[in-house]
CSV table of C-alpha atoms in Angstrom, one decimal:
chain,number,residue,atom,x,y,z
L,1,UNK,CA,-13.8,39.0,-22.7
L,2,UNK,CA,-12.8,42.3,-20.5
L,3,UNK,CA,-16.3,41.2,-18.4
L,4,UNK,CA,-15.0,38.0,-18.0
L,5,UNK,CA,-11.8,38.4,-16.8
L,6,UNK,CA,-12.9,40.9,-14.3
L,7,UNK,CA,-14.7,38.3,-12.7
L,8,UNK,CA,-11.9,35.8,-12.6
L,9,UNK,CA,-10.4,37.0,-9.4
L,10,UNK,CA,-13.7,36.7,-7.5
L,11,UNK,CA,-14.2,33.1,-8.9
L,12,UNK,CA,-10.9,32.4,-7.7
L,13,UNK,CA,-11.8,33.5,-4.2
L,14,UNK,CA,-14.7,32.2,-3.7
L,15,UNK,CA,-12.8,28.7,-4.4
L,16,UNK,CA,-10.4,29.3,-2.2
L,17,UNK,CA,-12.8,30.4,0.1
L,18,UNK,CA,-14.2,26.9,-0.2
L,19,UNK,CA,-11.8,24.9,0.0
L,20,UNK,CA,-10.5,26.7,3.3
L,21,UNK,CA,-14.2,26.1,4.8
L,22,UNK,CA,-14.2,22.4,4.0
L,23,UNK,CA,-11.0,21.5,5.3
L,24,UNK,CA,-12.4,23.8,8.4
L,25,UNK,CA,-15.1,21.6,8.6
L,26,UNK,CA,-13.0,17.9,7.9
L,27,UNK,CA,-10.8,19.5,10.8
L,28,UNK,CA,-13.2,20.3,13.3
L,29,UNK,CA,-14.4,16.9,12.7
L,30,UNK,CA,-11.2,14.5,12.9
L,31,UNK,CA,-10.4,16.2,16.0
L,32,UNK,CA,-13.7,15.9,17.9
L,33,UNK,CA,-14.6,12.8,16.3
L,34,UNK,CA,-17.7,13.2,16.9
L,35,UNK,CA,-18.7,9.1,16.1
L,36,UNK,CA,-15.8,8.0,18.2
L,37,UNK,CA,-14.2,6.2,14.7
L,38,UNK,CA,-10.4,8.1,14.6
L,39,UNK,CA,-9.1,8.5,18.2
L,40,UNK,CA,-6.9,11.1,17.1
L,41,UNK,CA,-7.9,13.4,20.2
L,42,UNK,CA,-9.9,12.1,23.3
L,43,UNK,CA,-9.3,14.7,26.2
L,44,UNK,CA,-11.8,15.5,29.0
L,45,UNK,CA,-13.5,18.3,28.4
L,46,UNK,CA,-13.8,19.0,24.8
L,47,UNK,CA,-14.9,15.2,22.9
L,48,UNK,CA,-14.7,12.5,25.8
L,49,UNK,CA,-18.4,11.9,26.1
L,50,UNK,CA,-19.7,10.9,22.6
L,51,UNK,CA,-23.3,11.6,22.5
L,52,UNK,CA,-23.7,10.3,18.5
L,53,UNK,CA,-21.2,7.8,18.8
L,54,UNK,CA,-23.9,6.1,21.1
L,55,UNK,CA,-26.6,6.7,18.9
L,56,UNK,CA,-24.5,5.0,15.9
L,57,UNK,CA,-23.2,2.4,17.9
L,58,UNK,CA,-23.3,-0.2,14.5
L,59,UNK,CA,-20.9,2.1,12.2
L,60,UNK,CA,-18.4,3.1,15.6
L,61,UNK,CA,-18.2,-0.2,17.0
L,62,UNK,CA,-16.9,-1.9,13.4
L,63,UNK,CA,-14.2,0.8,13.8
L,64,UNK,CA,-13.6,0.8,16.8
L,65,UNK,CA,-12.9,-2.8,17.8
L,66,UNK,CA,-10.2,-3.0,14.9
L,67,UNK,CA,-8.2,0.0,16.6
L,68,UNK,CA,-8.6,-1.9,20.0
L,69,UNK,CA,-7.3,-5.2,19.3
L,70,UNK,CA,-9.1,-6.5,22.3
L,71,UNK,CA,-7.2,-9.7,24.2
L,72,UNK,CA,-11.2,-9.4,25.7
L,73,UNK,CA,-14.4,-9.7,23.3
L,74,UNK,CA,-17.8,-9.0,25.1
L,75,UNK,CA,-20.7,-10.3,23.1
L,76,UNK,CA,-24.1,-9.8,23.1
L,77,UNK,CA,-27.3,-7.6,23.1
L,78,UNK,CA,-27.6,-4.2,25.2
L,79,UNK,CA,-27.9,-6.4,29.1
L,80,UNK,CA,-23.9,-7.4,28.4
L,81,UNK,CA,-23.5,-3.7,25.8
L,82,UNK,CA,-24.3,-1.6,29.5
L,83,UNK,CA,-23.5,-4.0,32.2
L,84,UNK,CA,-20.1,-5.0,31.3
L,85,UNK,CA,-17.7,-2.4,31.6
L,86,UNK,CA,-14.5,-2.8,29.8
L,87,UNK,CA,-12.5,-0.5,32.3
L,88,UNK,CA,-13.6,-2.6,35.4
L,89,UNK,CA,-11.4,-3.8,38.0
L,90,UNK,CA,-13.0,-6.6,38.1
L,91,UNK,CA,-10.8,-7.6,34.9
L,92,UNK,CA,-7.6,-9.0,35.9
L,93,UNK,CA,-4.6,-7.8,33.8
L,94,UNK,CA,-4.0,-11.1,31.5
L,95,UNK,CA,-7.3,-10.3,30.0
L,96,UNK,CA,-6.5,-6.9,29.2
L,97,UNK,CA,-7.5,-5.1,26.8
L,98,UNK,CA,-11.1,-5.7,26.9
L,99,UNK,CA,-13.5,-4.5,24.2
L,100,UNK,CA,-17.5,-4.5,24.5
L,101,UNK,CA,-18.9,-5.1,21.1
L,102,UNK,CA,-22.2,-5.8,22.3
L,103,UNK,CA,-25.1,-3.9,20.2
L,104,UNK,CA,-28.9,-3.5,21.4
L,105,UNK,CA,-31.3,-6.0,19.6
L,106,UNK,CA,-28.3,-8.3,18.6
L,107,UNK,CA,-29.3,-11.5,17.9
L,108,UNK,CA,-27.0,-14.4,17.7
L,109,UNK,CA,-25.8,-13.9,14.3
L,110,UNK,CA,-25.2,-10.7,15.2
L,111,UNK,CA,-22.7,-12.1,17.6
L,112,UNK,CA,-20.8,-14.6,15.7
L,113,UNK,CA,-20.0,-11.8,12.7
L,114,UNK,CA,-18.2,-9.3,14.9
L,115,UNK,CA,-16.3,-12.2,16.5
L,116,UNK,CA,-15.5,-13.6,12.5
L,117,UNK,CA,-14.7,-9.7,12.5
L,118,UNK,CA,-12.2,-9.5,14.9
L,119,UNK,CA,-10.6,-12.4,14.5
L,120,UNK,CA,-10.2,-11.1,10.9
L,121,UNK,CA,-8.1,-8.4,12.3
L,122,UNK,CA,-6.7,-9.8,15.3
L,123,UNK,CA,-7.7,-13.4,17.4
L,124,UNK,CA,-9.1,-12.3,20.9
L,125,UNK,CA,-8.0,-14.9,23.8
L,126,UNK,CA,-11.2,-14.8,25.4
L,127,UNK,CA,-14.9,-14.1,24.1
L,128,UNK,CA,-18.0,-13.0,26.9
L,129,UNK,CA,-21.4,-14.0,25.3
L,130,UNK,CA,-24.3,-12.5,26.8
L,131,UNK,CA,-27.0,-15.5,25.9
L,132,UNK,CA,-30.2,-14.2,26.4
L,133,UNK,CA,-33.3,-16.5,26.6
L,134,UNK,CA,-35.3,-14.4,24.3
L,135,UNK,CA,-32.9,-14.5,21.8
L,136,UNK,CA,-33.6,-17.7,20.7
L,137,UNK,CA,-37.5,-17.7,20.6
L,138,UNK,CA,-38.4,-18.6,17.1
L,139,UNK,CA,-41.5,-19.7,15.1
L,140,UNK,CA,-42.0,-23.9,15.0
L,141,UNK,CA,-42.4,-23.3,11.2
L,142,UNK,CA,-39.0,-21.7,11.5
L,143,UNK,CA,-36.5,-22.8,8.2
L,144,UNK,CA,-33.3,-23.4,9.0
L,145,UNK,CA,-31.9,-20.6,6.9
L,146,UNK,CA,-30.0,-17.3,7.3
L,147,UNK,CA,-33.7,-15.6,7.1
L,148,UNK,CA,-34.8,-17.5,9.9
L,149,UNK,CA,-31.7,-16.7,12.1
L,150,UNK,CA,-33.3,-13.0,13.2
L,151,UNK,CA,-32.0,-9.5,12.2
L,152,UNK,CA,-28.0,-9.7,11.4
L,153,UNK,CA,-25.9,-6.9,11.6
L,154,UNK,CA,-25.1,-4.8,9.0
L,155,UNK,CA,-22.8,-6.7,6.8
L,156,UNK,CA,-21.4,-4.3,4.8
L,157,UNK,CA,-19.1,-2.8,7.6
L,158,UNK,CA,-17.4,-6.3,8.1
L,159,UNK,CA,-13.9,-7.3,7.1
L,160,UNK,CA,-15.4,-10.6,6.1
L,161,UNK,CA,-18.4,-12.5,4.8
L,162,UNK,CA,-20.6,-15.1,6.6
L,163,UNK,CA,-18.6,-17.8,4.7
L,164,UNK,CA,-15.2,-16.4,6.5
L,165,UNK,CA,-14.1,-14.4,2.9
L,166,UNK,CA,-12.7,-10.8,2.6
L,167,UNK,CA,-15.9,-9.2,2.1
L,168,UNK,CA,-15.7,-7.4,-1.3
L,169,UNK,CA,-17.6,-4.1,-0.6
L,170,UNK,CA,-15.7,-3.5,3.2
L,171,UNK,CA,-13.5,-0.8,1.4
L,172,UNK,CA,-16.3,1.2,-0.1
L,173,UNK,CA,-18.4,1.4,2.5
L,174,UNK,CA,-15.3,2.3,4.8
L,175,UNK,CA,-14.2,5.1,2.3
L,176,UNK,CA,-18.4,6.1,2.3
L,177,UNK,CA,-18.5,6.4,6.1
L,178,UNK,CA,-14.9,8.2,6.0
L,179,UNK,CA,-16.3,10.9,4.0
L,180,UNK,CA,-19.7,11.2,5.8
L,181,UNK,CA,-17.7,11.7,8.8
L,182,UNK,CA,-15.4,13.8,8.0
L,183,UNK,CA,-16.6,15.8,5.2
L,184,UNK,CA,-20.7,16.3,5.6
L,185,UNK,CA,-22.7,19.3,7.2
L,186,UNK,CA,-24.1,16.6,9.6
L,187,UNK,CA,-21.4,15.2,10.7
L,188,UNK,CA,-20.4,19.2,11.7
L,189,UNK,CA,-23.4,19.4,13.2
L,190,UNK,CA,-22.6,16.6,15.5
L,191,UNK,CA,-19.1,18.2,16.4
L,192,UNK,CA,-20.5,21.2,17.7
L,193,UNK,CA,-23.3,19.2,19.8
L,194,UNK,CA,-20.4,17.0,21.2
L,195,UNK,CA,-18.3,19.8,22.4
L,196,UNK,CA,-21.9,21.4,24.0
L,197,UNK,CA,-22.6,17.9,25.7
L,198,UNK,CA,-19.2,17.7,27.5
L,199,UNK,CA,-21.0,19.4,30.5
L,200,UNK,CA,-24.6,17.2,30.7
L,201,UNK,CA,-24.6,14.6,33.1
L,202,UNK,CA,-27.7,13.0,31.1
L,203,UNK,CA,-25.9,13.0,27.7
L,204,UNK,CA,-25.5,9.9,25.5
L,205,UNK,CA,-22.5,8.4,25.6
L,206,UNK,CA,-19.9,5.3,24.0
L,207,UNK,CA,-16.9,4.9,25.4
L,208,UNK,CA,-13.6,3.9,23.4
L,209,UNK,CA,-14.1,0.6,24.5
L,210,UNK,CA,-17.6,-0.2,23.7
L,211,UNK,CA,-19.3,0.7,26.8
L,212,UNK,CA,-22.5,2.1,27.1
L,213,UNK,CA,-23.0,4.1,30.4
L,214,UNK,CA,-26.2,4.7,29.9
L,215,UNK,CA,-25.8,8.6,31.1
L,216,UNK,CA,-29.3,9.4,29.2
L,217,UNK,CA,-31.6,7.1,31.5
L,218,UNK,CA,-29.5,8.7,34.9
L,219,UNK,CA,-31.2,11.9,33.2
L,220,UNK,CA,-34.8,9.9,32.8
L,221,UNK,CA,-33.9,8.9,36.2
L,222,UNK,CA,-33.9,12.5,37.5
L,223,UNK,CA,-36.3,14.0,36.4
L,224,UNK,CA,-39.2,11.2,36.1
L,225,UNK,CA,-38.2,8.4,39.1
L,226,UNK,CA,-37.1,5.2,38.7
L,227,UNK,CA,-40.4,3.5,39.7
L,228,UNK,CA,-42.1,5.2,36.3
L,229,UNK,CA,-38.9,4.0,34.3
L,230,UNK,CA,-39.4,0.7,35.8
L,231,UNK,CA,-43.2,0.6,35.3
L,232,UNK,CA,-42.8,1.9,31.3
L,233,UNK,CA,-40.1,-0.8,31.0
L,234,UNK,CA,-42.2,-3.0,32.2
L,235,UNK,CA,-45.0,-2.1,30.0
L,236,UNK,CA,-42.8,-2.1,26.4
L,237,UNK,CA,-41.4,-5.7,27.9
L,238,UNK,CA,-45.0,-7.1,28.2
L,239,UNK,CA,-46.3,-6.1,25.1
L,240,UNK,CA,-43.2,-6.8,22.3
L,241,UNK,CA,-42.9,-9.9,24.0
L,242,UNK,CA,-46.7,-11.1,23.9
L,243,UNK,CA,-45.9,-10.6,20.1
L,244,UNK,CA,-42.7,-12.7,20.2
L,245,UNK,CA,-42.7,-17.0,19.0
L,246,UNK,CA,-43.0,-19.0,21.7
L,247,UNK,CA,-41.0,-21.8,21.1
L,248,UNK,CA,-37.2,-22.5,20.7
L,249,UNK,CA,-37.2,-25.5,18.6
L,250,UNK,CA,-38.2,-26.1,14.7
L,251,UNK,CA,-41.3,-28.5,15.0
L,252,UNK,CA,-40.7,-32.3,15.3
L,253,UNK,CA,-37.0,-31.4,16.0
L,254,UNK,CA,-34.6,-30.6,19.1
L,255,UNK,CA,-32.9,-27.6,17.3
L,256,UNK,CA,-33.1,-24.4,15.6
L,257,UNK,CA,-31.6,-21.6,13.0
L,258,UNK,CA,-30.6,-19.6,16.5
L,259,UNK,CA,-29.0,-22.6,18.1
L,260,UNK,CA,-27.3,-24.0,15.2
L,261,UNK,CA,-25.7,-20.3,15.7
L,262,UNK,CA,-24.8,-20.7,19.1
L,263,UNK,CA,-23.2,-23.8,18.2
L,264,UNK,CA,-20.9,-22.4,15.3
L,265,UNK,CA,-19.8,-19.5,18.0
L,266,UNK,CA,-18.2,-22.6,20.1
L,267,UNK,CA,-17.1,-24.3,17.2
L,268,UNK,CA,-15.1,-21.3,15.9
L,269,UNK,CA,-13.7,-20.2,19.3
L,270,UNK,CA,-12.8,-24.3,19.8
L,271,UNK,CA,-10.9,-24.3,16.2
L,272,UNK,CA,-9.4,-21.0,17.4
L,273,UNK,CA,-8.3,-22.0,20.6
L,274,UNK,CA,-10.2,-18.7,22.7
L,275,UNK,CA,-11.5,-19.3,25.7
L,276,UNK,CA,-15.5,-18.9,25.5
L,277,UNK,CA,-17.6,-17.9,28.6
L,278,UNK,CA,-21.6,-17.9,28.2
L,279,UNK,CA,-23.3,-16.0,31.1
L,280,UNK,CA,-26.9,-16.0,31.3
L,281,UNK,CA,-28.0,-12.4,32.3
L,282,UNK,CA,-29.4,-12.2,35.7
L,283,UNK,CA,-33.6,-11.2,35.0
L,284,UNK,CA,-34.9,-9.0,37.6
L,285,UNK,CA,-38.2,-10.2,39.3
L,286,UNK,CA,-40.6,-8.5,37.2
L,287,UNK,CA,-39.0,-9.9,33.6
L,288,UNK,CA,-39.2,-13.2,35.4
L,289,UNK,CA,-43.4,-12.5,35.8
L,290,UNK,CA,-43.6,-10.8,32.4
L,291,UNK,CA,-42.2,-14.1,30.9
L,292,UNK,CA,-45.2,-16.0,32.9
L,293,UNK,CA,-47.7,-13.7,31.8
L,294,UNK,CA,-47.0,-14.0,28.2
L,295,UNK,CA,-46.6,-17.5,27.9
L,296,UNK,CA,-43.2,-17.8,28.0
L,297,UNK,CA,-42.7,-19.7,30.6
């Protein structure tokens, strides 16, 4: 018993000990923020550019956009997620604020859940699609079901279901990311490689609003030239689109699964009264011939 009590005080410490580390750690990592998914502190210099915020651009943006309350949705794939900027002058004031919810490889589904998302939270005024072409390439054997419709987003980070719902598992999986993001080792990690990337002009980034500035490719840009970025771009294009469906209709009909979304993103904004623009992103030359070469055209 003597033995044992002995060793109670060191017990004790080592607790406490801890217990002062982890809330250290949650600390360090609600004030860097290193996933851009609080906002408590955002100050030049020590967590403004957000290296793994861009990397995890799926769990940040789901966040994110809820905090912003954008009057301005941008929607999309990564053509409208890096050449829309939120914080452009272009915008006039009556559209402010603007929010980019765009996410590389989004297909259309994609696109109408974050906009049942925000409107969940807080109706936008006016939605930005980015309506790319290949987007809508599907098989002629194509059903006309949700598995058909291309990759979705991740539903589980979404206030509601498909079918407009509160979607039953939102809370745990917020409470799940809360505590990988504030609690874990990795997420530590990440603070410390955030407040080392304040200083790289070539490190990843996601601005508050949505925006991806693409500082990594400036880097590519740098030290490899643009005409090698071009020419591996070019390259990747060729051959994932050679592999792509080449049709945009079911067979025998004028229609498809990625249409029939298109059409339930008007009719939602229409029955919402917000203003919809489509834009059609603008191909550079060499897309344009890639598109011939591969039978797309």
């Amino acid at each position: 018993m003597a033995n044992r009590s002995s060793h109670r005080p060191y017990l004790l410490l080592s607790m406490l000990l801890v217990i002062v580390a982890v809330g250290c750690v949650a600390a360090i990592n609600l004030i860097v923020d290193p996933y851009g998914m609080y906002g408590f502190v955002f100050k030049r210099g020590l967590n403004q550019i957000k290296p793994h915020a861009g990397a995890n651009g799926v769990m940040a943006k789901a966040y994110q956009v809820q905090r912003a309350r954008p009057s301005t949705l941008i929607l999309g794939n990564s053509r409208a997620e890096v050449g829309f900027n939120p914080l452009s002058a272009s915008w006039p004031p009556t559209l402010h604020p603007v929010y980019n919810a765009a996410l590389p490889g989004a297909y259309p589904i994609t696109s109408l859940r974050y906009l049942q998302h925000v409107i969940f939270v807080q109706k936008p005024t006016v939605v930005v699609l980015g309506v790319d072409f290949v987007d809508y390439l599907i098989r002629e054997d194509a059903e006309s079901d949700r598995a058909a419709m291309g990759q979705a987003v991740e539903e589980r980070r979404l206030l509601v279901t498909y079918e407009g719902t509160p979607n039953p598992i939102y809370r745990q999986q917020r409470a799940a990311d809360i505590a990988a993001s504030v609690m874990s080792l990795d997420a530590f990690i990440h603070s410390i490689n955030t407040l080392a990337s304040q200083s790289r002009l070539d490190a990843q980034d996601l601005t508050p609003q949505g925006f991806n500035p693409m500082r990594d490719y400036a880097g590519i840009a740098r030290r490899e030239g643009y005409e090698i970025m071009f020419r591996q771009r070019d390259e990747e294009n060729a051959r994932a689109y050679a592999r792509r469906p080449k049709s945009i209709y079911r067979a025998g009909t004028a229609t498809s699964s990625q249409l029939d979304i298109l059409r339930s993103m008007i009719a939602v904004c229409r029955e919402q009264e917000i203003t919809l623009h489509m834009v059609i992103y603008p191909y550079h030359a060499h897309l344009l011939e890639t598109f011939h070469a591969v039978a797309l055209w």
